Amino acid sequence: MGARKDKKMEAVKVTCLKKAFPGPLGPEEMEDVLKGVSFTLKEGSFTALTGSSGSGKTTLLHLLAGFLTADSGTICLLGRQLQGMSPKEAAIFRRRHVSMVFQEAALIPSLTVEENIVLPLVMDTGRLLDQDRLVRILDALALSGKLGRYPAELSGGERQRCVFARALFSDAELILADEPAARLDTRQSLELMGALKECAHTWHRTVLMATHNLDLAQICDRELEIRDGVIHFL
Ligand SMILES: Nc1ncnc2c1ncn2[C@@H]1O[C@H](COP(=O)(O)OP(=O)(O)OP(=O)(O)O)[C@@H](O)[C@H]1O
Ligand SMILES: [Mg+2]
C-alpha cells in the first residue's frame, strides 16, 4: 500500500502563490484572491483548509490540482516542481499522484461500487485487481457490504466514502477534497473524518480538505486558514 515510513517528506510545498481574477468591470480591474500563499504539507498528514466564503479555498485546491494556473509562485508536489514540467508531463504526473474529491460525489451511476473504485486504476495502469488492497480500503471506509450496489442504492455518506475509496485505491499520494462533508449530516461527517484521518496516517496519504465546518477542522492534524489572501497557521 505504498507505505514509506522511513521517509517523511514534504508532500506539498507552495511558495508565494498568487492568483487574481477579473473583477466585475472586467480584466482591467483584477481582484487579488491569493496574495502570496506559502505553506508545506507533510506526507501522511490530514490538513483542514478553512476561511470564509470567497476567501480562495477552492481556488487554491484548483491550482494544486492543475485546473487553474497561478499568476506567480511555485508549487512542488512530492518533490517535483510543476513549473519545470511540460503541460503533458504535468497532466500525467497529476493523474497518477493527485486525486481531487468534490462536494458532489462523482460516481458513474451504471457501475457498481466495486467497479467505480477499481476501474480508474485498472484501466490506467493495466494492473490486475489487488483484492487484498481493495478489502483493506473497504474495511477502513465501512463499505464492505456494499460492493455490488449501484451509487443510487447508497446513502449520501456511503457515496462520499466510495469516492474516497476510489482515491485511496488509486496510487494518488495527495488527495484534495473540496467540502466533502457539506451534504452529510453530523454523524456521517464525523465517520468520514475519522476514516480519512486513519487512512492518511496508515497509508501515508496526504489529505488537504477545504471546509467551512470548524468542528471538522478540529479533527484534522492541522488547520490552515486563508484570510486576506494569505495563509494563517492555526
Ligand atoms: N473563474 C473565476 N472568475 C472570476 N472570479 C472568480 C473565479 N473563480 C473564483 N473567483 C472569485 O475568487 C474568490 C475566491 O473564490 P473561491 O471559490 O476560491 O472561494 P472559496 O473560499 O472556495 O469560497 P466558498 O467557501 O464559498 O466555497 C471569490 O471572490 C470568487 O468570486
Ligand atoms: Mg469553495
PDB file of C-alpha atoms and ligand atoms in Angstrom:
ATOM      1  CA  MET A   1       0.000   0.000   0.000  1.00  0.00           C
ATOM      2  CA  GLY A   2       2.925   2.332  -0.671  1.00  0.00           C
ATOM      3  CA  ALA A   3       3.861   2.713   2.997  1.00  0.00           C
ATOM      4  CA  ARG A   4       7.113   4.628   3.231  1.00  0.00           C
ATOM      5  CA  LYS A   5       7.559   5.070   6.957  1.00  0.00           C
ATOM      6  CA  ASP A   6      11.260   5.647   6.581  1.00  0.00           C
ATOM      7  CA  LYS A   7      10.967   8.825   4.509  1.00  0.00           C
ATOM      8  CA  LYS A   8       8.827  11.613   5.951  1.00  0.00           C
ATOM      9  CA  MET A   9       8.979  14.081   3.146  1.00  0.00           C
ATOM     10  CA  GLU A  10       7.101  17.191   2.192  1.00  0.00           C
ATOM     11  CA  ALA A  11       4.209  16.138   0.001  1.00  0.00           C
ATOM     12  CA  VAL A  12       3.374  19.731  -0.905  1.00  0.00           C
ATOM     13  CA  LYS A  13       5.458  22.887  -0.853  1.00  0.00           C
ATOM     14  CA  VAL A  14       3.759  26.045  -2.053  1.00  0.00           C
ATOM     15  CA  THR A  15       5.745  29.269  -2.213  1.00  0.00           C
ATOM     16  CA  CYS A  16       4.337  32.751  -2.633  1.00  0.00           C
ATOM     17  CA  LEU A  17       1.436  31.674  -4.813  1.00  0.00           C
ATOM     18  CA  LYS A  18      -0.606  34.492  -6.337  1.00  0.00           C
ATOM     19  CA  LYS A  19      -3.853  34.381  -8.250  1.00  0.00           C
ATOM     20  CA  ALA A  20      -6.121  37.205  -9.383  1.00  0.00           C
ATOM     21  CA  PHE A  21      -9.416  37.029 -11.282  1.00  0.00           C
ATOM     22  CA  PRO A  22     -11.065  39.716 -13.415  1.00  0.00           C
ATOM     23  CA  GLY A  23     -13.326  41.872 -11.240  1.00  0.00           C
ATOM     24  CA  PRO A  24     -16.893  42.955 -12.100  1.00  0.00           C
ATOM     25  CA  LEU A  25     -15.529  45.599 -14.524  1.00  0.00           C
ATOM     26  CA  GLY A  26     -13.500  43.019 -16.463  1.00  0.00           C
ATOM     27  CA  PRO A  27      -9.794  42.245 -16.845  1.00  0.00           C
ATOM     28  CA  GLU A  28      -8.793  45.928 -16.479  1.00  0.00           C
ATOM     29  CA  GLU A  29      -9.549  45.587 -12.784  1.00  0.00           C
ATOM     30  CA  MET A  30      -8.193  42.350 -11.456  1.00  0.00           C
ATOM     31  CA  GLU A  31      -9.153  41.184  -7.956  1.00  0.00           C
ATOM     32  CA  ASP A  32      -6.389  39.527  -5.975  1.00  0.00           C
ATOM     33  CA  VAL A  33      -7.655  36.323  -4.345  1.00  0.00           C
ATOM     34  CA  LEU A  34      -4.382  34.680  -3.326  1.00  0.00           C
ATOM     35  CA  LYS A  35      -1.756  37.295  -2.484  1.00  0.00           C
ATOM     36  CA  GLY A  36       1.276  35.174  -1.708  1.00  0.00           C
ATOM     37  CA  VAL A  37       0.276  31.855  -0.222  1.00  0.00           C
ATOM     38  CA  SER A  38       3.072  29.740   1.261  1.00  0.00           C
ATOM     39  CA  PHE A  39       2.854  26.503   3.237  1.00  0.00           C
ATOM     40  CA  THR A  40       4.058  22.917   3.323  1.00  0.00           C
ATOM     41  CA  LEU A  41       2.184  19.683   3.967  1.00  0.00           C
ATOM     42  CA  LYS A  42       3.966  16.679   5.428  1.00  0.00           C
ATOM     43  CA  GLU A  43       3.412  13.328   3.804  1.00  0.00           C
ATOM     44  CA  GLY A  44       0.704  11.350   5.615  1.00  0.00           C
ATOM     45  CA  SER A  45      -0.940  14.383   7.220  1.00  0.00           C
ATOM     46  CA  PHE A  46      -4.594  15.389   7.227  1.00  0.00           C
ATOM     47  CA  THR A  47      -4.978  19.171   6.996  1.00  0.00           C
ATOM     48  CA  ALA A  48      -8.080  21.371   7.034  1.00  0.00           C
ATOM     49  CA  LEU A  49      -8.207  24.439   4.811  1.00  0.00           C
ATOM     50  CA  THR A  50     -10.640  26.956   6.284  1.00  0.00           C
ATOM     51  CA  GLY A  51     -11.608  30.537   5.533  1.00  0.00           C
ATOM     52  CA  SER A  52     -14.778  32.497   4.870  1.00  0.00           C
ATOM     53  CA  SER A  53     -16.773  32.061   1.686  1.00  0.00           C
ATOM     54  CA  GLY A  54     -14.889  33.631  -1.199  1.00  0.00           C
ATOM     55  CA  SER A  55     -11.540  33.579   0.629  1.00  0.00           C
ATOM     56  CA  GLY A  56      -9.936  31.363  -2.037  1.00  0.00           C
ATOM     57  CA  LYS A  57     -10.104  27.768  -0.742  1.00  0.00           C
ATOM     58  CA  THR A  58     -11.415  26.271  -3.980  1.00  0.00           C
ATOM     59  CA  THR A  59      -9.036  28.447  -5.982  1.00  0.00           C
ATOM     60  CA  LEU A  60      -6.081  27.073  -4.033  1.00  0.00           C
ATOM     61  CA  LEU A  61      -7.215  23.442  -4.435  1.00  0.00           C
ATOM     62  CA  HIS A  62      -7.722  24.002  -8.166  1.00  0.00           C
ATOM     63  CA  LEU A  63      -4.225  25.442  -8.513  1.00  0.00           C
ATOM     64  CA  LEU A  64      -2.806  22.351  -6.782  1.00  0.00           C
ATOM     65  CA  ALA A  65      -4.933  20.051  -8.949  1.00  0.00           C
ATOM     66  CA  GLY A  66      -3.887  21.852 -12.126  1.00  0.00           C
ATOM     67  CA  PHE A  67      -7.355  23.090 -13.105  1.00  0.00           C
ATOM     68  CA  LEU A  68      -6.026  26.653 -12.817  1.00  0.00           C
ATOM     69  CA  THR A  69      -2.630  28.255 -13.439  1.00  0.00           C
ATOM     70  CA  ALA A  70      -1.071  30.595 -10.889  1.00  0.00           C
ATOM     71  CA  ASP A  71      -0.039  34.130 -11.829  1.00  0.00           C
ATOM     72  CA  SER A  72       3.213  33.635  -9.915  1.00  0.00           C
ATOM     73  CA  GLY A  73       4.745  31.472  -7.214  1.00  0.00           C
ATOM     74  CA  THR A  74       5.750  27.835  -7.212  1.00  0.00           C
ATOM     75  CA  ILE A  75       4.110  24.504  -6.429  1.00  0.00           C
ATOM     76  CA  CYS A  76       6.219  21.490  -5.581  1.00  0.00           C
ATOM     77  CA  LEU A  77       4.295  18.205  -5.297  1.00  0.00           C
ATOM     78  CA  LEU A  78       6.043  15.098  -3.952  1.00  0.00           C
ATOM     79  CA  GLY A  79       9.414  16.665  -4.565  1.00  0.00           C
ATOM     80  CA  ARG A  80       8.692  17.668  -8.175  1.00  0.00           C
ATOM     81  CA  GLN A  81       8.445  21.294  -9.286  1.00  0.00           C
ATOM     82  CA  LEU A  82       5.403  21.616 -11.509  1.00  0.00           C
ATOM     83  CA  GLN A  83       6.799  24.688 -13.262  1.00  0.00           C
ATOM     84  CA  GLY A  84       9.594  22.635 -14.779  1.00  0.00           C
ATOM     85  CA  MET A  85       7.232  20.191 -16.474  1.00  0.00           C
ATOM     86  CA  SER A  86       5.620  20.378 -19.887  1.00  0.00           C
ATOM     87  CA  PRO A  87       1.797  20.604 -19.782  1.00  0.00           C
ATOM     88  CA  LYS A  88       1.550  16.945 -20.870  1.00  0.00           C
ATOM     89  CA  GLU A  89       4.086  15.813 -18.287  1.00  0.00           C
ATOM     90  CA  ALA A  90       2.267  17.783 -15.566  1.00  0.00           C
ATOM     91  CA  ALA A  91      -1.091  16.292 -16.581  1.00  0.00           C
ATOM     92  CA  ILE A  92       0.258  12.728 -16.418  1.00  0.00           C
ATOM     93  CA  PHE A  93       2.025  13.413 -13.118  1.00  0.00           C
ATOM     94  CA  ARG A  94      -1.171  14.741 -11.573  1.00  0.00           C
ATOM     95  CA  ARG A  95      -3.316  11.922 -12.913  1.00  0.00           C
ATOM     96  CA  ARG A  96      -1.029   9.419 -11.224  1.00  0.00           C
ATOM     97  CA  HIS A  97      -0.313  11.237  -7.978  1.00  0.00           C
ATOM     98  CA  VAL A  98      -3.152  13.642  -7.196  1.00  0.00           C
ATOM     99  CA  SER A  99      -6.821  12.877  -6.657  1.00  0.00           C
ATOM    100  CA  MET A 100      -9.492  15.554  -6.304  1.00  0.00           C
ATOM    101  CA  VAL A 101     -12.723  14.855  -4.435  1.00  0.00           C
ATOM    102  CA  PHE A 102     -15.629  17.256  -4.852  1.00  0.00           C
ATOM    103  CA  GLN A 103     -18.618  18.101  -2.706  1.00  0.00           C
ATOM    104  CA  GLU A 104     -20.858  16.184  -5.095  1.00  0.00           C
ATOM    105  CA  ALA A 105     -19.732  12.589  -5.009  1.00  0.00           C
ATOM    106  CA  ALA A 106     -18.863  11.850  -8.627  1.00  0.00           C
ATOM    107  CA  LEU A 107     -19.594   8.182  -9.262  1.00  0.00           C
ATOM    108  CA  ILE A 108     -20.605   6.533 -12.525  1.00  0.00           C
ATOM    109  CA  PRO A 109     -24.247   5.503 -11.964  1.00  0.00           C
ATOM    110  CA  SER A 110     -24.170   2.441 -14.235  1.00  0.00           C
ATOM    111  CA  LEU A 111     -21.178   0.888 -12.437  1.00  0.00           C
ATOM    112  CA  THR A 112     -21.228  -0.929  -9.103  1.00  0.00           C
ATOM    113  CA  VAL A 113     -19.333   0.304  -6.056  1.00  0.00           C
ATOM    114  CA  GLU A 114     -16.527  -2.146  -6.806  1.00  0.00           C
ATOM    115  CA  GLU A 115     -16.267  -1.091 -10.450  1.00  0.00           C
ATOM    116  CA  ASN A 116     -16.325   2.589  -9.542  1.00  0.00           C
ATOM    117  CA  ILE A 117     -13.452   2.071  -7.115  1.00  0.00           C
ATOM    118  CA  VAL A 118     -11.169  -0.177  -9.131  1.00  0.00           C
ATOM    119  CA  LEU A 119     -11.749   0.708 -12.795  1.00  0.00           C
ATOM    120  CA  PRO A 120      -9.831   4.005 -12.998  1.00  0.00           C
ATOM    121  CA  LEU A 121      -6.624   2.418 -11.700  1.00  0.00           C
ATOM    122  CA  VAL A 122      -7.008  -0.861 -13.577  1.00  0.00           C
ATOM    123  CA  MET A 123      -7.727   0.970 -16.837  1.00  0.00           C
ATOM    124  CA  ASP A 124      -4.925   3.478 -16.368  1.00  0.00           C
ATOM    125  CA  THR A 125      -2.198   1.010 -15.445  1.00  0.00           C
ATOM    126  CA  GLY A 126      -3.450  -2.308 -16.847  1.00  0.00           C
ATOM    127  CA  ARG A 127      -2.624  -3.761 -13.443  1.00  0.00           C
ATOM    128  CA  LEU A 128      -4.506  -6.786 -12.146  1.00  0.00           C
ATOM    129  CA  LEU A 129      -7.009  -6.131  -9.387  1.00  0.00           C
ATOM    130  CA  ASP A 130      -5.315  -6.219  -5.975  1.00  0.00           C
ATOM    131  CA  GLN A 131      -8.094  -7.835  -3.946  1.00  0.00           C
ATOM    132  CA  ASP A 132      -6.258  -7.533  -0.645  1.00  0.00           C
ATOM    133  CA  ARG A 133      -5.777  -3.798  -1.088  1.00  0.00           C
ATOM    134  CA  LEU A 134      -9.442  -3.418  -2.013  1.00  0.00           C
ATOM    135  CA  VAL A 135     -10.623  -5.322   1.069  1.00  0.00           C
ATOM    136  CA  ARG A 136      -8.496  -3.204   3.398  1.00  0.00           C
ATOM    137  CA  ILE A 137      -9.806   0.034   1.925  1.00  0.00           C
ATOM    138  CA  LEU A 138     -13.423  -1.136   2.050  1.00  0.00           C
ATOM    139  CA  ASP A 139     -12.974  -2.128   5.693  1.00  0.00           C
ATOM    140  CA  ALA A 140     -11.458   1.229   6.585  1.00  0.00           C
ATOM    141  CA  LEU A 141     -14.367   3.086   4.986  1.00  0.00           C
ATOM    142  CA  ALA A 142     -17.107   0.729   6.233  1.00  0.00           C
ATOM    143  CA  LEU A 143     -18.174  -0.203   2.701  1.00  0.00           C
ATOM    144  CA  SER A 144     -17.529  -3.937   2.834  1.00  0.00           C
ATOM    145  CA  GLY A 145     -21.151  -4.973   2.393  1.00  0.00           C
ATOM    146  CA  LYS A 146     -21.803  -2.598  -0.492  1.00  0.00           C
ATOM    147  CA  LEU A 147     -19.557  -3.900  -3.260  1.00  0.00           C
ATOM    148  CA  GLY A 148     -22.296  -4.944  -5.673  1.00  0.00           C
ATOM    149  CA  ARG A 149     -24.541  -1.938  -5.078  1.00  0.00           C
ATOM    150  CA  TYR A 150     -25.029   0.896  -7.542  1.00  0.00           C
ATOM    151  CA  PRO A 151     -24.479   4.533  -6.447  1.00  0.00           C
ATOM    152  CA  ALA A 152     -28.246   5.207  -6.397  1.00  0.00           C
ATOM    153  CA  GLU A 153     -28.585   2.438  -3.804  1.00  0.00           C
ATOM    154  CA  LEU A 154     -26.172   4.112  -1.353  1.00  0.00           C
ATOM    155  CA  SER A 155     -26.707   6.821   1.255  1.00  0.00           C
ATOM    156  CA  GLY A 156     -25.029  10.195   0.700  1.00  0.00           C
ATOM    157  CA  GLY A 157     -22.370   9.315   3.257  1.00  0.00           C
ATOM    158  CA  GLU A 158     -21.679   5.959   1.620  1.00  0.00           C
ATOM    159  CA  ARG A 159     -21.387   7.605  -1.795  1.00  0.00           C
ATOM    160  CA  GLN A 160     -18.901  10.115  -0.465  1.00  0.00           C
ATOM    161  CA  ARG A 161     -16.890   7.339   1.237  1.00  0.00           C
ATOM    162  CA  CYS A 162     -16.926   5.434  -2.051  1.00  0.00           C
ATOM    163  CA  VAL A 163     -15.301   8.395  -3.804  1.00  0.00           C
ATOM    164  CA  PHE A 164     -12.583   8.436  -1.153  1.00  0.00           C
ATOM    165  CA  ALA A 165     -12.190   4.660  -1.504  1.00  0.00           C
ATOM    166  CA  ARG A 166     -11.507   5.229  -5.205  1.00  0.00           C
ATOM    167  CA  ALA A 167      -8.948   7.912  -4.395  1.00  0.00           C
ATOM    168  CA  LEU A 168      -7.270   5.601  -1.856  1.00  0.00           C
ATOM    169  CA  PHE A 169      -7.328   2.628  -4.200  1.00  0.00           C
ATOM    170  CA  SER A 170      -5.530   4.699  -6.828  1.00  0.00           C
ATOM    171  CA  ASP A 171      -1.863   5.492  -6.291  1.00  0.00           C
ATOM    172  CA  ALA A 172      -2.603   9.148  -5.536  1.00  0.00           C
ATOM    173  CA  GLU A 173      -0.381  10.232  -2.655  1.00  0.00           C
ATOM    174  CA  LEU A 174      -2.107  13.607  -2.468  1.00  0.00           C
ATOM    175  CA  ILE A 175      -5.873  13.815  -2.024  1.00  0.00           C
ATOM    176  CA  LEU A 176      -7.521  17.237  -2.387  1.00  0.00           C
ATOM    177  CA  ALA A 177     -11.088  17.459  -1.112  1.00  0.00           C
ATOM    178  CA  ASP A 178     -13.415  20.438  -1.546  1.00  0.00           C
ATOM    179  CA  GLU A 179     -16.112  20.464   1.162  1.00  0.00           C
ATOM    180  CA  PRO A 180     -16.512  16.672   1.058  1.00  0.00           C
ATOM    181  CA  ALA A 181     -18.849  16.663   4.052  1.00  0.00           C
ATOM    182  CA  ALA A 182     -21.045  19.594   3.023  1.00  0.00           C
ATOM    183  CA  ARG A 183     -24.034  17.398   2.199  1.00  0.00           C
ATOM    184  CA  LEU A 184     -23.590  14.961   5.055  1.00  0.00           C
ATOM    185  CA  ASP A 185     -25.197  15.013   8.478  1.00  0.00           C
ATOM    186  CA  THR A 186     -23.086  15.347  11.609  1.00  0.00           C
ATOM    187  CA  ARG A 187     -22.739  11.606  12.235  1.00  0.00           C
ATOM    188  CA  GLN A 188     -21.782  10.844   8.627  1.00  0.00           C
ATOM    189  CA  SER A 189     -19.328  13.751   8.580  1.00  0.00           C
ATOM    190  CA  LEU A 190     -17.618  12.550  11.737  1.00  0.00           C
ATOM    191  CA  GLU A 191     -17.404   8.994  10.395  1.00  0.00           C
ATOM    192  CA  LEU A 192     -15.883  10.250   7.171  1.00  0.00           C
ATOM    193  CA  MET A 193     -13.331  12.397   9.033  1.00  0.00           C
ATOM    194  CA  GLY A 194     -12.339   9.511  11.282  1.00  0.00           C
ATOM    195  CA  ALA A 195     -11.840   7.205   8.308  1.00  0.00           C
ATOM    196  CA  LEU A 196      -9.894   9.804   6.330  1.00  0.00           C
ATOM    197  CA  LYS A 197      -7.580  10.574   9.208  1.00  0.00           C
ATOM    198  CA  GLU A 198      -6.850   6.918   9.787  1.00  0.00           C
ATOM    199  CA  CYS A 199      -6.261   6.300   6.084  1.00  0.00           C
ATOM    200  CA  ALA A 200      -3.933   9.290   5.838  1.00  0.00           C
ATOM    201  CA  HIS A 201      -1.855   8.045   8.758  1.00  0.00           C
ATOM    202  CA  THR A 202      -1.930   4.335   7.919  1.00  0.00           C
ATOM    203  CA  TRP A 203      -1.189   4.614   4.205  1.00  0.00           C
ATOM    204  CA  HIS A 204       0.805   7.844   4.216  1.00  0.00           C
ATOM    205  CA  ARG A 205      -1.644   9.714   2.042  1.00  0.00           C
ATOM    206  CA  THR A 206      -1.626  13.469   2.341  1.00  0.00           C
ATOM    207  CA  VAL A 207      -5.109  14.958   2.539  1.00  0.00           C
ATOM    208  CA  LEU A 208      -5.944  18.665   2.198  1.00  0.00           C
ATOM    209  CA  MET A 209      -9.613  19.327   2.840  1.00  0.00           C
ATOM    210  CA  ALA A 210     -11.446  22.636   2.388  1.00  0.00           C
ATOM    211  CA  THR A 211     -14.237  23.008   4.930  1.00  0.00           C
ATOM    212  CA  HIS A 212     -16.477  25.624   6.497  1.00  0.00           C
ATOM    213  CA  ASN A 213     -17.091  23.367   9.451  1.00  0.00           C
ATOM    214  CA  LEU A 214     -14.730  24.261  12.291  1.00  0.00           C
ATOM    215  CA  ASP A 215     -15.715  21.160  14.286  1.00  0.00           C
ATOM    216  CA  LEU A 216     -14.485  19.005  11.417  1.00  0.00           C
ATOM    217  CA  ALA A 217     -11.355  21.120  11.047  1.00  0.00           C
ATOM    218  CA  GLN A 218     -10.569  20.343  14.706  1.00  0.00           C
ATOM    219  CA  ILE A 219     -10.382  16.632  13.923  1.00  0.00           C
ATOM    220  CA  CYS A 220      -7.614  17.207  11.372  1.00  0.00           C
ATOM    221  CA  ASP A 221      -3.939  17.142  12.315  1.00  0.00           C
ATOM    222  CA  ARG A 222      -3.620  20.805  11.411  1.00  0.00           C
ATOM    223  CA  GLU A 223      -5.631  23.781  10.209  1.00  0.00           C
ATOM    224  CA  LEU A 224      -4.632  26.381   7.635  1.00  0.00           C
ATOM    225  CA  GLU A 225      -6.880  29.406   7.288  1.00  0.00           C
ATOM    226  CA  ILE A 226      -6.935  31.661   4.233  1.00  0.00           C
ATOM    227  CA  ARG A 227      -7.576  35.204   5.334  1.00  0.00           C
ATOM    228  CA  ASP A 228      -6.994  38.335   3.238  1.00  0.00           C
ATOM    229  CA  GLY A 229      -5.295  36.262   0.580  1.00  0.00           C
ATOM    230  CA  VAL A 230      -2.632  34.676   2.770  1.00  0.00           C
ATOM    231  CA  ILE A 231      -2.369  31.589   4.959  1.00  0.00           C
ATOM    232  CA  HIS A 232      -2.663  31.788   8.728  1.00  0.00           C
ATOM    233  CA  PHE A 233      -1.466  28.751  10.659  1.00  0.00           C
ATOM    234  CA  LEU A 234      -3.921  27.866  13.413  1.00  0.00           C
TER     235      LEU A 234
HETATM  236  N1  LIG B   1     -13.279  31.933 -12.619  1.00  0.00           N
HETATM  237  C1  LIG B   1     -13.432  32.993 -11.830  1.00  0.00           C
HETATM  238  N2  LIG B   1     -13.577  34.227 -12.344  1.00  0.00           N
HETATM  239  C2  LIG B   1     -13.695  35.316 -11.551  1.00  0.00           C
HETATM  240  N3  LIG B   1     -13.667  35.256 -10.206  1.00  0.00           N
HETATM  241  C3  LIG B   1     -13.522  34.056  -9.645  1.00  0.00           C
HETATM  242  C4  LIG B   1     -13.399  32.856 -10.404  1.00  0.00           C
HETATM  243  N4  LIG B   1     -13.254  31.813  -9.559  1.00  0.00           N
HETATM  244  C5  LIG B   1     -13.303  32.332  -8.319  1.00  0.00           C
HETATM  245  N5  LIG B   1     -13.454  33.669  -8.370  1.00  0.00           N
HETATM  246  C6  LIG B   1     -13.517  34.575  -7.213  1.00  0.00           C
HETATM  247  O1  LIG B   1     -12.431  34.274  -6.360  1.00  0.00           O
HETATM  248  C7  LIG B   1     -12.812  34.379  -4.988  1.00  0.00           C
HETATM  249  C8  LIG B   1     -12.479  33.072  -4.272  1.00  0.00           C
HETATM  250  O2  LIG B   1     -13.336  32.043  -4.752  1.00  0.00           O
HETATM  251  P1  LIG B   1     -13.242  30.559  -4.188  1.00  0.00           P
HETATM  252  O3  LIG B   1     -14.225  29.770  -4.955  1.00  0.00           O
HETATM  253  O4  LIG B   1     -11.834  30.118  -4.219  1.00  0.00           O
HETATM  254  O5  LIG B   1     -13.703  30.781  -2.675  1.00  0.00           O
HETATM  255  P2  LIG B   1     -13.964  29.707  -1.532  1.00  0.00           P
HETATM  256  O6  LIG B   1     -13.094  30.076  -0.382  1.00  0.00           O
HETATM  257  O7  LIG B   1     -13.821  28.350  -2.086  1.00  0.00           O
HETATM  258  O8  LIG B   1     -15.476  30.016  -1.161  1.00  0.00           O
HETATM  259  P3  LIG B   1     -16.638  29.004  -0.660  1.00  0.00           P
HETATM  260  O9  LIG B   1     -16.361  28.769   0.789  1.00  0.00           O
HETATM  261  O10 LIG B   1     -17.887  29.811  -0.854  1.00  0.00           O
HETATM  262  O11 LIG B   1     -16.595  27.775  -1.491  1.00  0.00           O
HETATM  263  C9  LIG B   1     -14.283  34.736  -4.992  1.00  0.00           C
HETATM  264  O12 LIG B   1     -14.398  36.110  -4.779  1.00  0.00           O
HETATM  265  C10 LIG B   1     -14.753  34.370  -6.375  1.00  0.00           C
HETATM  266  O13 LIG B   1     -15.792  35.212  -6.794  1.00  0.00           O
HETATM  267 MG    MG B   2     -15.169  26.752  -2.401  1.00  0.00          MG
END
